[in-house]
Coordinates of C-alpha atoms in Angstrom, one line a residue:
X1 CA 118.7 69.4 9.2
X2 CA 118.1 73.1 8.6
X3 CA 119.8 75.4 11.1
X4 CA 117.5 77.8 13.0
X5 CA 118.4 81.2 11.8
X6 CA 116.2 84.3 11.5
X7 CA 114.6 84.8 8.1
X8 CA 113.7 88.2 7.0
X9 CA 110.3 88.2 5.2
X10 CA 109.9 90.1 2.0
X11 CA 108.0 93.4 2.3
X12 CA 105.8 92.7 -0.7
X13 CA 105.3 88.9 -0.6
X14 CA 101.9 87.6 0.6
X15 CA 102.1 86.6 4.3
X16 CA 101.3 83.0 5.2
X17 CA 100.7 83.8 8.9
X18 CA 97.5 82.0 10.0
X19 CA 97.6 79.4 7.2
X20 CA 97.2 75.8 8.5
X21 CA 98.9 72.6 7.1
X22 CA 98.5 69.0 8.0
X23 CA 102.1 67.6 8.3
X24 CA 104.1 64.7 9.5
X25 CA 106.6 65.9 12.1
X26 CA 110.3 65.0 11.5
X27 CA 113.3 65.3 13.7
X28 CA 114.0 67.8 16.5
X29 CA 116.0 70.8 15.6
X30 CA 118.2 73.3 17.4
X31 CA 115.9 76.0 18.9
X32 CA 113.0 74.2 20.6
X33 CA 111.1 72.9 17.6
X34 CA 110.8 70.1 15.1
X35 CA 111.2 70.0 11.3
X36 CA 108.2 69.3 9.1
X37 CA 107.5 69.8 5.4
X38 CA 104.3 70.7 3.6
X39 CA 103.1 68.7 0.6
X40 CA 104.6 71.5 -1.5
X41 CA 108.0 70.9 0.1
X42 CA 108.0 74.0 2.4
X43 CA 110.1 73.6 5.5
X44 CA 108.3 74.4 8.8
X45 CA 109.9 74.8 12.2
X46 CA 107.0 73.6 14.4
X47 CA 106.9 74.3 18.1
X48 CA 104.8 72.2 20.5
X49 CA 105.2 69.2 18.3
X50 CA 107.2 65.9 18.6
X51 CA 109.0 63.7 16.1
X52 CA 106.7 61.2 14.5
X53 CA 103.5 63.1 15.2
X54 CA 100.8 64.1 12.7
X55 CA 99.6 67.6 13.5
X56 CA 97.9 70.7 12.2
X57 CA 100.6 73.4 12.0
X58 CA 99.5 77.0 12.0
X59 CA 102.0 79.4 10.5
X60 CA 103.2 82.1 12.9
X61 CA 106.0 83.7 10.8
X62 CA 106.8 83.8 7.1
X63 CA 105.6 84.6 3.6
X64 CA 105.7 83.2 0.1
X65 CA 109.4 84.0 -0.3
X66 CA 110.7 82.8 3.2
X67 CA 113.3 80.0 3.2
X68 CA 111.4 78.4 6.0
X69 CA 108.2 79.1 8.0
X70 CA 107.7 79.1 11.7
X71 CA 104.6 77.4 13.0
X72 CA 102.7 76.1 16.1
X73 CA 101.1 72.6 16.4
X74 CA 97.6 73.7 17.2
X75 CA 96.0 70.3 16.9
X76 CA 97.6 66.9 17.5
X77 CA 96.1 64.3 15.2
X78 CA 98.4 61.4 16.1
X79 CA 100.4 62.0 19.3
X80 CA 103.9 60.6 20.0
X81 CA 104.4 58.3 23.0
X82 CA 106.6 60.9 24.7
X83 CA 103.9 63.5 24.8
X84 CA 102.3 64.5 28.1
X85 CA 99.7 67.0 29.1
X86 CA 101.6 70.2 29.7
X87 CA 101.6 70.8 33.5
X88 CA 101.8 74.6 33.1
X89 CA 98.5 76.3 32.4
X90 CA 100.3 79.1 30.5
X91 CA 102.1 76.8 28.1
X92 CA 101.0 76.1 24.6
X93 CA 100.6 77.6 21.1
X94 CA 100.6 81.4 21.3
X95 CA 101.1 81.4 25.1
X96 CA 104.2 81.9 27.3
X97 CA 107.5 81.5 25.4
X98 CA 109.6 80.6 28.5
X99 CA 109.5 76.8 28.0
X100 CA 109.8 74.8 24.9
X101 CA 109.2 71.2 26.1
X102 CA 106.4 71.3 28.7
X103 CA 104.5 68.8 26.6
X104 CA 107.4 66.2 26.6
X105 CA 108.4 63.6 29.2
X106 CA 111.6 64.6 31.1
X107 CA 113.6 61.7 29.8
X108 CA 112.6 62.4 26.2
X109 CA 113.6 66.1 26.6
X110 CA 117.1 65.0 27.5
X111 CA 117.2 62.6 24.6
X112 CA 116.1 65.3 22.2
X113 CA 118.8 67.7 23.5
X114 CA 121.3 64.9 22.9
X115 CA 120.1 64.5 19.3
X116 CA 120.5 68.2 18.8
X117 CA 124.1 68.2 20.2
X118 CA 125.0 65.2 18.0
X119 CA 123.5 66.9 14.9
X120 CA 125.4 70.1 15.5
X121 CA 128.7 68.3 16.2
X122 CA 128.3 66.3 12.9
X123 CA 127.2 69.2 10.7
X124 CA 129.4 72.0 12.0
X125 CA 132.5 70.1 13.3
X126 CA 132.4 66.9 11.4
X127 CA 132.5 65.0 14.7
X128 CA 130.7 61.8 15.7
X129 CA 129.9 61.4 19.4
X130 CA 132.6 58.9 19.7
X131 CA 135.2 61.2 18.1
X132 CA 134.1 63.9 20.6
X133 CA 134.5 61.5 23.5
X134 CA 130.9 61.7 24.4
X135 CA 128.6 58.8 25.3
X136 CA 125.5 60.6 23.9
X137 CA 123.8 61.2 27.2
X138 CA 122.5 64.5 28.7
X139 CA 122.7 64.2 32.5
X140 CA 120.0 65.7 34.7
X141 CA 121.0 67.9 37.6
X142 CA 120.7 66.4 41.1
X143 CA 117.1 66.6 42.3
X144 CA 115.7 67.2 38.8
X145 CA 114.5 63.7 38.0
X146 CA 110.8 64.1 38.4
X147 CA 107.9 61.9 37.1
X148 CA 106.2 62.8 33.8
X149 CA 103.7 65.5 34.4
X150 CA 105.8 67.2 37.1
X151 CA 108.2 70.1 36.7
X152 CA 111.5 70.8 38.5
X153 CA 111.4 74.3 40.1
X154 CA 115.0 75.3 39.2
X155 CA 115.1 78.8 37.9
X156 CA 116.7 81.1 40.5
X157 CA 116.4 84.2 38.3
X158 CA 113.2 85.1 36.5
X159 CA 112.8 88.3 34.4
X160 CA 109.1 89.2 34.4
X161 CA 107.7 91.5 31.7
X162 CA 105.2 94.1 33.0
X163 CA 102.1 94.8 31.0
X164 CA 100.3 98.1 30.5
X165 CA 98.2 97.4 33.6
X166 CA 101.3 96.9 35.8
X167 CA 100.8 93.1 36.1
X168 CA 103.7 90.6 35.8
X169 CA 103.9 88.1 33.0
X170 CA 106.4 86.4 30.6
X171 CA 106.8 87.2 26.9
X172 CA 105.3 85.0 24.3
X173 CA 107.7 83.2 21.9
X174 CA 109.5 85.7 19.6
X175 CA 107.1 88.4 20.6
X176 CA 106.8 91.5 22.7
X177 CA 103.4 90.5 23.8
X178 CA 103.0 89.5 27.4
X179 CA 101.3 86.4 28.8
X180 CA 100.1 87.4 32.2
X181 CA 100.8 84.6 34.8
X182 CA 100.1 84.1 38.5
X183 CA 102.8 81.4 39.0
X184 CA 105.9 80.2 37.0
X185 CA 106.3 76.4 37.5
X186 CA 110.0 76.4 36.8
X187 CA 110.8 79.3 39.2
X188 CA 112.8 78.2 42.2
X189 CA 111.0 78.3 45.6
X190 CA 113.0 81.4 46.6
X191 CA 111.7 83.3 43.5
X192 CA 108.2 82.1 44.0
X193 CA 108.2 83.2 47.6
X194 CA 108.7 86.8 46.6
X195 CA 105.3 86.9 45.1
X196 CA 106.1 89.2 42.2
X197 CA 103.0 88.0 40.2
X198 CA 100.7 88.9 43.1
X199 CA 101.2 92.7 43.1
X200 CA 101.0 95.5 40.6
X201 CA 104.1 97.3 39.2
X202 CA 102.9 100.6 37.8
X203 CA 105.3 102.3 35.4
X204 CA 107.7 99.3 35.2
X205 CA 108.8 97.6 32.0
X206 CA 110.3 94.6 33.7
X207 CA 111.0 93.1 37.1
X208 CA 113.8 90.6 37.6
X209 CA 113.6 88.4 40.7
X210 CA 116.7 86.8 42.0
X211 CA 116.9 84.2 44.8
X212 CA 120.5 83.2 45.7
X213 CA 121.1 79.6 46.4
X214 CA 124.3 80.2 48.4
X215 CA 122.5 82.4 50.9
X216 CA 119.1 83.8 51.9
X217 CA 119.7 86.9 49.8
X218 CA 116.8 88.0 47.6
X219 CA 116.8 90.8 45.1
X220 CA 114.6 92.5 42.6
X221 CA 115.9 94.6 39.7
X222 CA 113.4 97.1 38.4
X223 CA 113.5 98.6 34.9
X224 CA 111.1 101.6 34.8
X225 CA 109.4 102.8 31.7
X226 CA 110.7 106.2 30.5
X227 CA 109.8 108.9 33.0
X228 CA 108.2 106.5 35.5
X229 CA 108.7 106.7 39.2
X230 CA 109.7 103.7 41.2
X231 CA 107.0 102.0 43.2
X232 CA 107.3 101.2 46.9
X233 CA 108.4 97.6 46.9
X234 CA 106.6 95.5 49.5
X235 CA 107.1 91.8 48.8
X236 CA 106.4 88.6 50.8
X237 CA 110.1 88.3 51.9
X238 CA 112.9 90.7 52.8
X239 CA 114.5 91.8 49.5
X240 CA 117.0 94.3 48.2
X241 CA 116.0 96.5 45.4
X242 CA 118.0 97.8 42.4
X243 CA 116.9 99.8 39.4
X244 CA 118.1 100.1 35.8
X245 CA 118.8 103.7 34.8
X246 CA 117.1 104.6 31.6
X247 CA 119.9 107.0 30.6
X248 CA 123.1 105.0 31.1
X249 CA 121.5 101.5 31.4
X250 CA 123.5 101.1 34.6
X251 CA 122.1 99.2 37.6
X252 CA 121.9 101.2 40.8
X253 CA 121.0 100.3 44.4
X254 CA 117.7 101.6 45.8
X255 CA 117.9 99.9 49.1
X256 CA 119.5 96.8 50.7
X257 CA 122.6 95.1 49.3
X258 CA 123.8 95.8 45.8
X259 CA 124.8 92.1 45.5
X260 CA 123.7 88.6 46.4
X261 CA 126.0 85.9 47.8
X262 CA 126.3 82.6 45.9
X263 CA 128.3 79.6 46.9
X264 CA 130.2 77.0 44.8
X265 CA 133.2 74.6 45.3
X266 CA 133.4 75.7 48.9
X267 CA 133.7 79.4 48.2
X268 CA 131.3 82.3 48.5
X269 CA 131.0 84.6 45.6
X270 CA 129.5 88.1 45.5
X271 CA 127.4 88.8 42.5
X272 CA 126.6 92.4 42.1
X273 CA 123.9 94.5 40.4
X274 CA 122.0 91.6 38.9
X275 CA 125.2 90.2 37.3
X276 CA 125.6 86.8 35.7
X277 CA 125.5 83.6 37.8
X278 CA 124.4 80.2 36.6
X279 CA 120.6 80.1 36.9
X280 CA 120.1 76.4 38.1
X281 CA 121.0 76.0 41.8
X282 CA 123.2 72.9 41.0
X283 CA 124.8 74.4 37.9
X284 CA 127.9 76.2 39.4
X285 CA 129.0 73.1 41.3
X286 CA 128.2 70.8 38.5
X287 CA 130.2 72.7 36.0
X288 CA 133.2 73.4 38.3
X289 CA 133.4 69.6 39.0
X290 CA 133.3 68.8 35.3
X291 CA 135.9 71.4 34.4
X292 CA 138.3 70.4 37.2
X293 CA 137.9 66.7 36.4
X294 CA 138.8 67.4 32.8
X295 CA 141.7 69.8 33.4
X296 CA 143.2 68.0 36.4
X297 CA 145.2 71.1 37.6
X298 CA 148.6 70.4 39.1
X299 CA 150.5 72.4 41.7
X300 CA 152.5 75.2 40.2
X301 CA 150.7 75.4 36.9
X302 CA 149.5 78.6 35.1
X303 CA 146.0 79.0 33.8
X304 CA 143.7 81.4 32.0
X305 CA 140.0 81.8 32.9
X306 CA 138.4 83.6 29.9
X307 CA 135.0 85.3 30.1
X308 CA 135.5 84.7 33.8
X309 CA 132.5 86.5 35.2
X310 CA 132.8 86.8 39.0
X311 CA 135.7 84.4 39.1
X312 CA 134.0 81.0 39.5
X313 CA 136.5 78.9 37.6
X314 CA 139.5 81.1 38.4
X315 CA 138.9 80.5 42.1
X316 CA 138.5 76.7 41.7
X317 CA 141.7 76.5 39.6
X318 CA 143.7 78.8 42.0
X319 CA 142.8 76.5 44.9
X320 CA 144.3 73.6 43.1
X321 CA 147.4 75.0 41.5
X322 CA 148.6 76.3 44.9
X323 CA 150.8 79.2 45.9
X324 CA 153.3 78.6 43.2
X325 CA 150.7 78.6 40.5
X326 CA 149.1 81.6 38.7
X327 CA 145.7 82.4 37.2
X328 CA 144.7 85.2 35.0
X329 CA 141.0 86.0 34.5
X330 CA 139.6 88.2 31.7
X331 CA 136.1 89.6 31.8
X332 CA 134.4 92.4 29.8
X333 CA 131.9 93.5 32.5
X334 CA 133.3 96.1 34.8
X335 CA 131.1 95.2 37.7
X336 CA 131.8 91.5 37.3
X337 CA 135.6 92.3 37.4
X338 CA 135.1 94.3 40.7
X339 CA 133.2 91.3 42.1
X340 CA 135.8 88.8 40.9
X341 CA 138.7 90.8 42.5
X342 CA 136.7 91.0 45.7
X343 CA 135.8 87.3 45.6
X344 CA 139.4 86.1 45.0
X345 CA 141.1 88.7 47.2
X346 CA 142.5 86.0 49.4
X347 CA 144.3 84.4 46.5
X348 CA 147.2 86.7 45.5
X349 CA 148.1 84.3 42.7
X350 CA 145.0 85.4 40.8
X351 CA 144.9 88.5 38.6
X352 CA 141.7 89.7 36.9
X353 CA 141.8 92.0 33.8
X354 CA 139.0 94.0 32.5
X355 CA 138.2 94.0 28.8
X356 CA 137.3 91.9 25.8
X357 CA 139.2 88.6 25.6
X358 CA 140.3 89.2 22.0
X359 CA 141.8 92.6 22.9
X360 CA 143.2 91.9 26.4
X361 CA 145.0 88.6 25.6
X362 CA 147.4 90.0 23.0
X363 CA 148.4 92.8 25.4
X364 CA 149.3 90.5 28.3
X365 CA 152.5 89.3 26.7
X366 CA 151.6 85.8 27.7
X367 CA 153.2 83.3 25.2
X368 CA 152.3 80.0 26.9
X369 CA 150.1 78.6 29.6
X370 CA 149.3 75.2 31.0
X371 CA 145.5 75.3 31.2
X372 CA 142.7 77.4 29.7
X373 CA 139.0 77.5 30.7
X374 CA 136.7 79.5 28.6
X375 CA 133.0 80.1 29.1
X376 CA 132.1 82.4 26.1
X377 CA 128.8 84.1 25.4
X378 CA 126.2 82.3 23.2
X379 CA 128.0 83.4 20.0
X380 CA 131.1 81.4 21.0
X381 CA 134.8 82.4 21.0
X382 CA 135.4 82.7 17.2
X383 CA 138.2 81.7 15.0
X384 CA 140.7 84.4 15.9
X385 CA 140.4 83.8 19.6
X386 CA 140.7 80.1 19.1
X387 CA 143.8 80.6 17.0
X388 CA 145.4 82.7 19.8
X389 CA 144.5 80.2 22.5
X390 CA 146.0 77.3 20.6
X391 CA 149.2 79.3 20.0
X392 CA 149.7 79.3 23.8
X393 CA 150.1 75.5 23.7
X394 CA 148.1 74.6 26.8
X395 CA 148.2 71.0 27.8
X396 CA 144.4 71.1 28.3
X397 CA 141.5 73.4 27.5
X398 CA 138.0 73.3 29.1
X399 CA 135.3 74.8 26.9
X400 CA 132.0 75.5 28.7
X401 CA 129.2 76.1 26.2
X402 CA 125.6 77.1 26.5
X403 CA 125.0 76.8 22.8
X404 CA 125.8 73.5 20.9
X405 CA 126.1 75.3 17.5
X406 CA 128.7 77.7 18.8
X407 CA 130.5 74.9 20.6
X408 CA 130.7 72.8 17.4
X409 CA 132.0 75.7 15.3
X410 CA 134.7 76.5 17.8
X411 CA 135.7 72.8 18.2
X412 CA 136.2 72.7 14.4
X413 CA 138.5 75.8 14.7
X414 CA 140.4 74.1 17.5
X415 CA 140.9 71.0 15.3
X416 CA 142.3 73.2 12.6
X417 CA 144.8 74.5 15.1
X418 CA 145.9 71.1 16.3
X419 CA 143.6 70.4 19.2
X420 CA 141.3 67.4 19.5
X421 CA 138.2 67.0 21.7
X422 CA 139.2 64.5 24.4
X423 CA 135.9 64.3 26.2
X424 CA 132.5 66.0 26.1
X425 CA 129.8 66.0 28.8
X426 CA 126.3 67.5 28.5
X427 CA 124.1 68.6 31.4
X428 CA 120.4 69.4 31.4
X429 CA 120.6 72.6 33.5
X430 CA 117.6 74.2 31.8
X431 CA 114.7 71.7 32.1
X432 CA 111.6 72.3 30.0
X433 CA 113.6 74.6 27.7
X434 CA 115.7 73.7 24.6
X435 CA 118.9 75.0 26.3
X436 CA 121.7 72.6 27.4
X437 CA 125.1 73.1 28.9
X438 CA 128.2 71.3 27.6
X439 CA 131.8 70.9 28.9
X440 CA 134.3 69.9 26.3
X441 CA 137.9 69.0 27.2
X442 CA 140.5 69.5 24.5
X443 CA 144.2 68.5 24.3
X444 CA 146.9 68.6 21.6
X445 CA 146.0 66.2 18.8
X446 CA 149.5 64.6 18.8
X447 CA 149.0 63.6 22.4
X448 CA 145.9 61.6 21.6
X449 CA 147.2 60.0 18.4

């Protein structure tokens, strides 16, 4: 199955944008679309389609020299049984790009995500689901099992783009164009209650709305256009306001708290200046539980929490290894490091270092550890970091991944370094989109042989 990578069109080749083809739709691919081929053999990545359908696909990107073309299914000639009428009025070809699978039954969405994970594991790591210790299922989060035609309202952070008239919307797929909306169906109730879409935002480029699930904290982060003044923010609920500085790209408090309070695994976490926290309200607890079940920390053990953010996994491990244990967290975001140190201040056995993992780890002098948890960015950890982690000879590693392709690549690197995938679990923490979260537990291959 072709991998979804960007293709750079030739400057001189004739554009095919707007051309239409009648095609039979093939398998789902990584990236929220399906594969199809024209009669001439051209590969199409077709959004708003389903495997087995016959559709009219309209080209949205590509020219005569492109390795593949991007397209939208603009007419469905023979629908699949898993197709539903998209509940969202802003979804569809050429419309909002926030969701990929509004037109698909919830159970089928999870099945397709499972097929993508399996394909990436096989192609990039040479692993079958059985070899990865995975039963092939993608588990819904608690409360997300809704009937076909309904949408779980899960997104606790929504970044609205603001158009030239100062009205809120969401960007169209792979575009700077803005689809004006009056309601986002996947936005959590706390975000919806703020009413960002109901008012005007003159001079703003974007407005991020944040509704904490561990508290009643609400926050908006404003990004002004160059030279614009901040508007007076009057929303439907009490809210703190932050702004992104156009000169240093830093986030500064305008009024209210500079942070929101989130809660997971029995602890409260401060997340400052619009910093990273899992978007789904059940995600933090779901992932902590999966990681702890996989690592099974023991009293007195040492552990590394890499790309640790505000300290979610470091805190969970520290509670379990006890006073004789030790946990080192590494994080590149300065503000997240400040938050992590604050959040885990009651746990003296935790140390948080600021910097890139590939630079900080060699400087620590650490030559061995019992446990490692890593939650890298979408690009993955990479070969050199994997090699370093394996050299520390941990008894178990928990790899939390938001991208199955990066996960598969890194699992292959771990195998080269003598680590096998003991178990893999997948969670549908981004319903209606193509994104999926995985937790892989690794151990020395000799132990499993």
